[in-house]
XYZ file of C-alpha atoms in Angstrom:
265
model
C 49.200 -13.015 69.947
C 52.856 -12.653 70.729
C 53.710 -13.880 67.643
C 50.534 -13.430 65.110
C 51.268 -11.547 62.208
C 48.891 -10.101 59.624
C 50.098 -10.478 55.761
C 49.169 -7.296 53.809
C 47.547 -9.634 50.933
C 44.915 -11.024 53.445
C 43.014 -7.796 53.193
C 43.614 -6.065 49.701
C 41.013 -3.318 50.094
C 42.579 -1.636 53.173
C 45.543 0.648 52.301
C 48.609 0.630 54.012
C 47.890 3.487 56.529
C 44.600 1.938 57.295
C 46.982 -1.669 57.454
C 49.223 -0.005 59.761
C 46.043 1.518 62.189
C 44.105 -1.864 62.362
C 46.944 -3.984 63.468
C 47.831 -0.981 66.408
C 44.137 -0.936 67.686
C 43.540 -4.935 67.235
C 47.303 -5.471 69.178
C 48.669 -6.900 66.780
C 52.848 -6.890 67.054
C 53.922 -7.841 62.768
C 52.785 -7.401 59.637
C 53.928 -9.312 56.354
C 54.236 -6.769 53.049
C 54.119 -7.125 49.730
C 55.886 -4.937 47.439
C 53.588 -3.367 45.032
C 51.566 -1.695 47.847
C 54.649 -0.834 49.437
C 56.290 0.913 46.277
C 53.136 2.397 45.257
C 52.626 4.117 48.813
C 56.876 4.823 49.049
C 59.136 2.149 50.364
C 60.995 5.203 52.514
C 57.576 6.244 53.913
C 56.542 3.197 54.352
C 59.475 2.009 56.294
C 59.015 5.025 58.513
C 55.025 4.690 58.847
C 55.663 0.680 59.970
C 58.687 1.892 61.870
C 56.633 4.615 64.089
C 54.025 2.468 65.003
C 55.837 -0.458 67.142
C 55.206 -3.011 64.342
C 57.683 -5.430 63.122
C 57.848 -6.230 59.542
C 58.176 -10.251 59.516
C 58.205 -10.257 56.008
C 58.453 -8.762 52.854
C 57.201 -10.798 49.145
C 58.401 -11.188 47.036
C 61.293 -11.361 44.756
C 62.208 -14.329 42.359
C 60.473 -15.229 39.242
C 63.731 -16.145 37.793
C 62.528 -16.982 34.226
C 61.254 -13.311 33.660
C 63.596 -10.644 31.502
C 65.613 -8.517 34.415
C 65.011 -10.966 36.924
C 68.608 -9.830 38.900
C 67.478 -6.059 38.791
C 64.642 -6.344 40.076
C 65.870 -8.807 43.040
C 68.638 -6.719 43.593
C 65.528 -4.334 44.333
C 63.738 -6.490 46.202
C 66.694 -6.975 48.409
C 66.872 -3.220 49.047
C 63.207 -3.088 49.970
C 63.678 -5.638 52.334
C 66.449 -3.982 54.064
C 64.946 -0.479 54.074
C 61.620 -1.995 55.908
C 63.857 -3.597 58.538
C 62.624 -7.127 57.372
C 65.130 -10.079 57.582
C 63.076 -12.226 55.082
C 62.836 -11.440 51.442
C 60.128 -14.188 50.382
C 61.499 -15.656 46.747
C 58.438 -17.298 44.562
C 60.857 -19.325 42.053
C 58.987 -18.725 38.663
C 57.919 -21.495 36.215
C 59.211 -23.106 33.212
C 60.783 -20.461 30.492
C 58.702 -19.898 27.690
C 58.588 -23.180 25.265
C 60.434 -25.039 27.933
C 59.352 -28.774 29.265
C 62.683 -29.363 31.240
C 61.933 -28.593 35.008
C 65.001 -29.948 36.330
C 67.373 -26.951 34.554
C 64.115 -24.881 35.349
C 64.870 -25.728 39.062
C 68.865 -25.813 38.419
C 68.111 -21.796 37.146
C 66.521 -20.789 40.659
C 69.315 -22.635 42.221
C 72.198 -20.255 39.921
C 70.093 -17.281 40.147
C 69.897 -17.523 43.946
C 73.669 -18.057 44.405
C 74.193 -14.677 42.579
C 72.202 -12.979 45.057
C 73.675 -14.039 48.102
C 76.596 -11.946 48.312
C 73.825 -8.615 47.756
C 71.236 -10.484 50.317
C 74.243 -11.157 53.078
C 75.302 -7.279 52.397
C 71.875 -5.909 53.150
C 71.475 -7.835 55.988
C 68.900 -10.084 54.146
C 67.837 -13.866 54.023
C 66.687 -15.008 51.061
C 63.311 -17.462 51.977
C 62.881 -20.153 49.367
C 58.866 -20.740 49.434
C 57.682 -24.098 47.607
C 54.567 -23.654 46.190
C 51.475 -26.361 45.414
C 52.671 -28.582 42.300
C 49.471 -27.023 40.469
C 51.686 -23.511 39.889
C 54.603 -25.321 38.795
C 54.137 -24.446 35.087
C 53.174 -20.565 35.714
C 54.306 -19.598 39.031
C 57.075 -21.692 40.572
C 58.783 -24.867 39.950
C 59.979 -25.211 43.251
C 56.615 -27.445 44.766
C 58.197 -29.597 47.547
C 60.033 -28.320 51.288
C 62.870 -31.139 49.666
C 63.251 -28.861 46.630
C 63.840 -26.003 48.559
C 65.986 -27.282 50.930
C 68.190 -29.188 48.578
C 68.825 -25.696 46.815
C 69.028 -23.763 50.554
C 71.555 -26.496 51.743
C 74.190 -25.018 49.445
C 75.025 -21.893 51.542
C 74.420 -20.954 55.013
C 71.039 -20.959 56.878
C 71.788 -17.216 57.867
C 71.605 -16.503 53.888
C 69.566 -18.655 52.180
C 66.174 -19.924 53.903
C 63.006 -21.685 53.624
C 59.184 -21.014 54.176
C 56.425 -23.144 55.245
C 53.548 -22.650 54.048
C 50.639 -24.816 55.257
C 48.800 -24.268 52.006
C 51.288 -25.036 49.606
C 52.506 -28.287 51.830
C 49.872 -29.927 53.377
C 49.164 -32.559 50.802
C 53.083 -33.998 50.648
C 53.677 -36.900 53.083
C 57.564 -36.031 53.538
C 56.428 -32.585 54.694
C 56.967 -32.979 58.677
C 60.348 -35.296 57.729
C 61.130 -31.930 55.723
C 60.476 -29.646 58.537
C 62.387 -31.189 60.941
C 65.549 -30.918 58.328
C 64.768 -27.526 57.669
C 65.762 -26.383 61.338
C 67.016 -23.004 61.571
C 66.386 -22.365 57.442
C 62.749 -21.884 58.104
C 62.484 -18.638 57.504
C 59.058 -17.762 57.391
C 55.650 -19.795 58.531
C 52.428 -18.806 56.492
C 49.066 -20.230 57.291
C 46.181 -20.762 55.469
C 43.432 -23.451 54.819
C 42.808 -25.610 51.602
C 39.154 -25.635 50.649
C 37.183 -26.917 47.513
C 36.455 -26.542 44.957
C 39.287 -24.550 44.013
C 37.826 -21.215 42.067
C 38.569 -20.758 38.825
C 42.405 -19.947 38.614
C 42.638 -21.516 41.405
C 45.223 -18.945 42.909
C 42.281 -17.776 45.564
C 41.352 -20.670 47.065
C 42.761 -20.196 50.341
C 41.125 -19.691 53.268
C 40.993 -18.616 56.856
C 42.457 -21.130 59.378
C 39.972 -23.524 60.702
C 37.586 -23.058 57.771
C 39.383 -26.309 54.953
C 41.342 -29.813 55.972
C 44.655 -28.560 56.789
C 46.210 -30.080 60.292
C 47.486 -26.681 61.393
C 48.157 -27.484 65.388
C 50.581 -30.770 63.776
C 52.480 -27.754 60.966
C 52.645 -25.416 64.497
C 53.665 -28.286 66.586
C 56.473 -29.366 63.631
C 57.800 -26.260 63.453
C 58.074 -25.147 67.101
C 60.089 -29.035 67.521
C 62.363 -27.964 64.540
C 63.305 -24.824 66.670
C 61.508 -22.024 64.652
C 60.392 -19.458 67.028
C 59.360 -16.754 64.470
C 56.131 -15.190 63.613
C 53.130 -17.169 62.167
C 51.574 -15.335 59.365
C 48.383 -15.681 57.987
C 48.093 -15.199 54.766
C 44.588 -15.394 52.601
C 43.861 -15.164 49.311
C 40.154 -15.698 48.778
C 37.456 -13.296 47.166
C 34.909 -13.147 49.493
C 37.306 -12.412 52.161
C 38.431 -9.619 50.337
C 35.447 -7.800 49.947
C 34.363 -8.221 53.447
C 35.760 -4.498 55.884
C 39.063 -4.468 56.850
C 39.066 -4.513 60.557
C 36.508 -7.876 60.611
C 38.918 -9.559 57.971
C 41.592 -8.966 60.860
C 39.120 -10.121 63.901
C 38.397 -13.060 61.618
C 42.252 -13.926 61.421
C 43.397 -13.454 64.585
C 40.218 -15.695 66.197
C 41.563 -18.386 63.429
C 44.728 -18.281 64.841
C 44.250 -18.187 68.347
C 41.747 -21.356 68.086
C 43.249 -23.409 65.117
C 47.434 -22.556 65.054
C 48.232 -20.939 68.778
């Protein structure tokens, strides 16, 4: 449990307070935020709420989505967040192609421009900014950043204290570089998120996660690769699934922490 954290998104109907009381009664010692709940409930009072009750934010998500009007402003945001909730890792979903685009590869060179002019804010702040590579299938939408390589060739322009990585057994588990990847990333990886791959993938595909244990992932080999490559950070796990969702709070949280004590620890 030492280093089990609980990401807000894995249980949408609880509200932060109730977030915050769960994770103190189940022992839990991090949580991983998202910032629309945060903003919505105060980032101040939530920094204060987290703060107070002995839990350590491992994570805050996200900024990026570097194809959208304002992009900087709101990163530049994002970065504050971050800071104020005492998190080290701002989580940075990339973004897709720009409207009426086909050219991924300047898609990709933008996320690699846009991240260099937020390095000096990030380093300022106290920040690292956490590259996550998401499944090819979002590339168009979401984030054309899909591969650990990707990230890492765009992370491997400034130092691993400022720009990072996250592994995310999810997003990753299909590519057959991934553990090469991992062992490269070393002390980039910035963040490690858990969660299974099941089918058939839901319509929009976006919640077909799923608890740990429950889909085809390999999660002891991700653990094991990530321990070698020196990470020694929380393991989050992070759901996005429906019927998990509408199940109570507090079992949601049983349910993850038994996952991760019998598939990942």
């Amino acid at each position: 449990m030492a280093r089990f954290s609980f990401n807000q998104a894995t249980a949408t109907g609880w509200d932060l307070e109730e977030l915050v009381a769960g994770c103190v009664a189940a022992g839990v010692p991090g949580v991983g935020l998202w910032r629309e709940p945060v903003r919505e409930y105060g980032v101040e009072r939530a920094a204060r709420l987290v703060r107070e009750a002995g839990l350590t934010v491992t994570s805050l998500c996200r900024g990026g989505f570097f194809t959208a009007d304002g992009w900087r402003d709101e990163n530049l945001r994002a970065i504050e967040e971050a800071a104020a909730l005492g998190t080290r890792e701002l989580v940075l979903v990339s973004g897709g192609l720009p409207a009426g685009s086909r050219d991924v590869d300047a898609a990709r060179e933008r996320v690699a421009d846009a991240i260099g002019e937020l390095v000096p804010h990030a380093g300022a702040a106290g920040v690292r900014l956490a590259i996550e590579p998401l499944h090819p299938m979002f590339c168009a939408d979401r984030c054309v950043i899909s591969t650990l390589g990707q990230a890492l060739d765009i992370a491997e322009r400034y130092d691993p204290g400022a720009v990072g990585v996250v592994v995310d057994t999810y997003h990753l588990w299909w590519d057959d570089t991934v553990f090469r990847q991992i062992a490269r990333a070393g002390d980039r990886i910035a963040a490690f998120q858990v969660a299974d791959w099941v089918t058939p993938l839901p319509e929009g595909v976006l919640l077909g996660r799923a608890l740990p244990g429950e889909g085809c992932v390999d999660m002891r080999r991700f653990r094991d690769a990530v321990d070698a490559a020196g990470y020694r950070g929380a393991i989050e796990v992070e759901v996005f699934h429906a019927d998990l969702w509408a199940r109570p709070g507090p079992e949601i949280l049983a349910a993850a922490i038994t996952a991760h004590l019998t598939h990942v620890a």
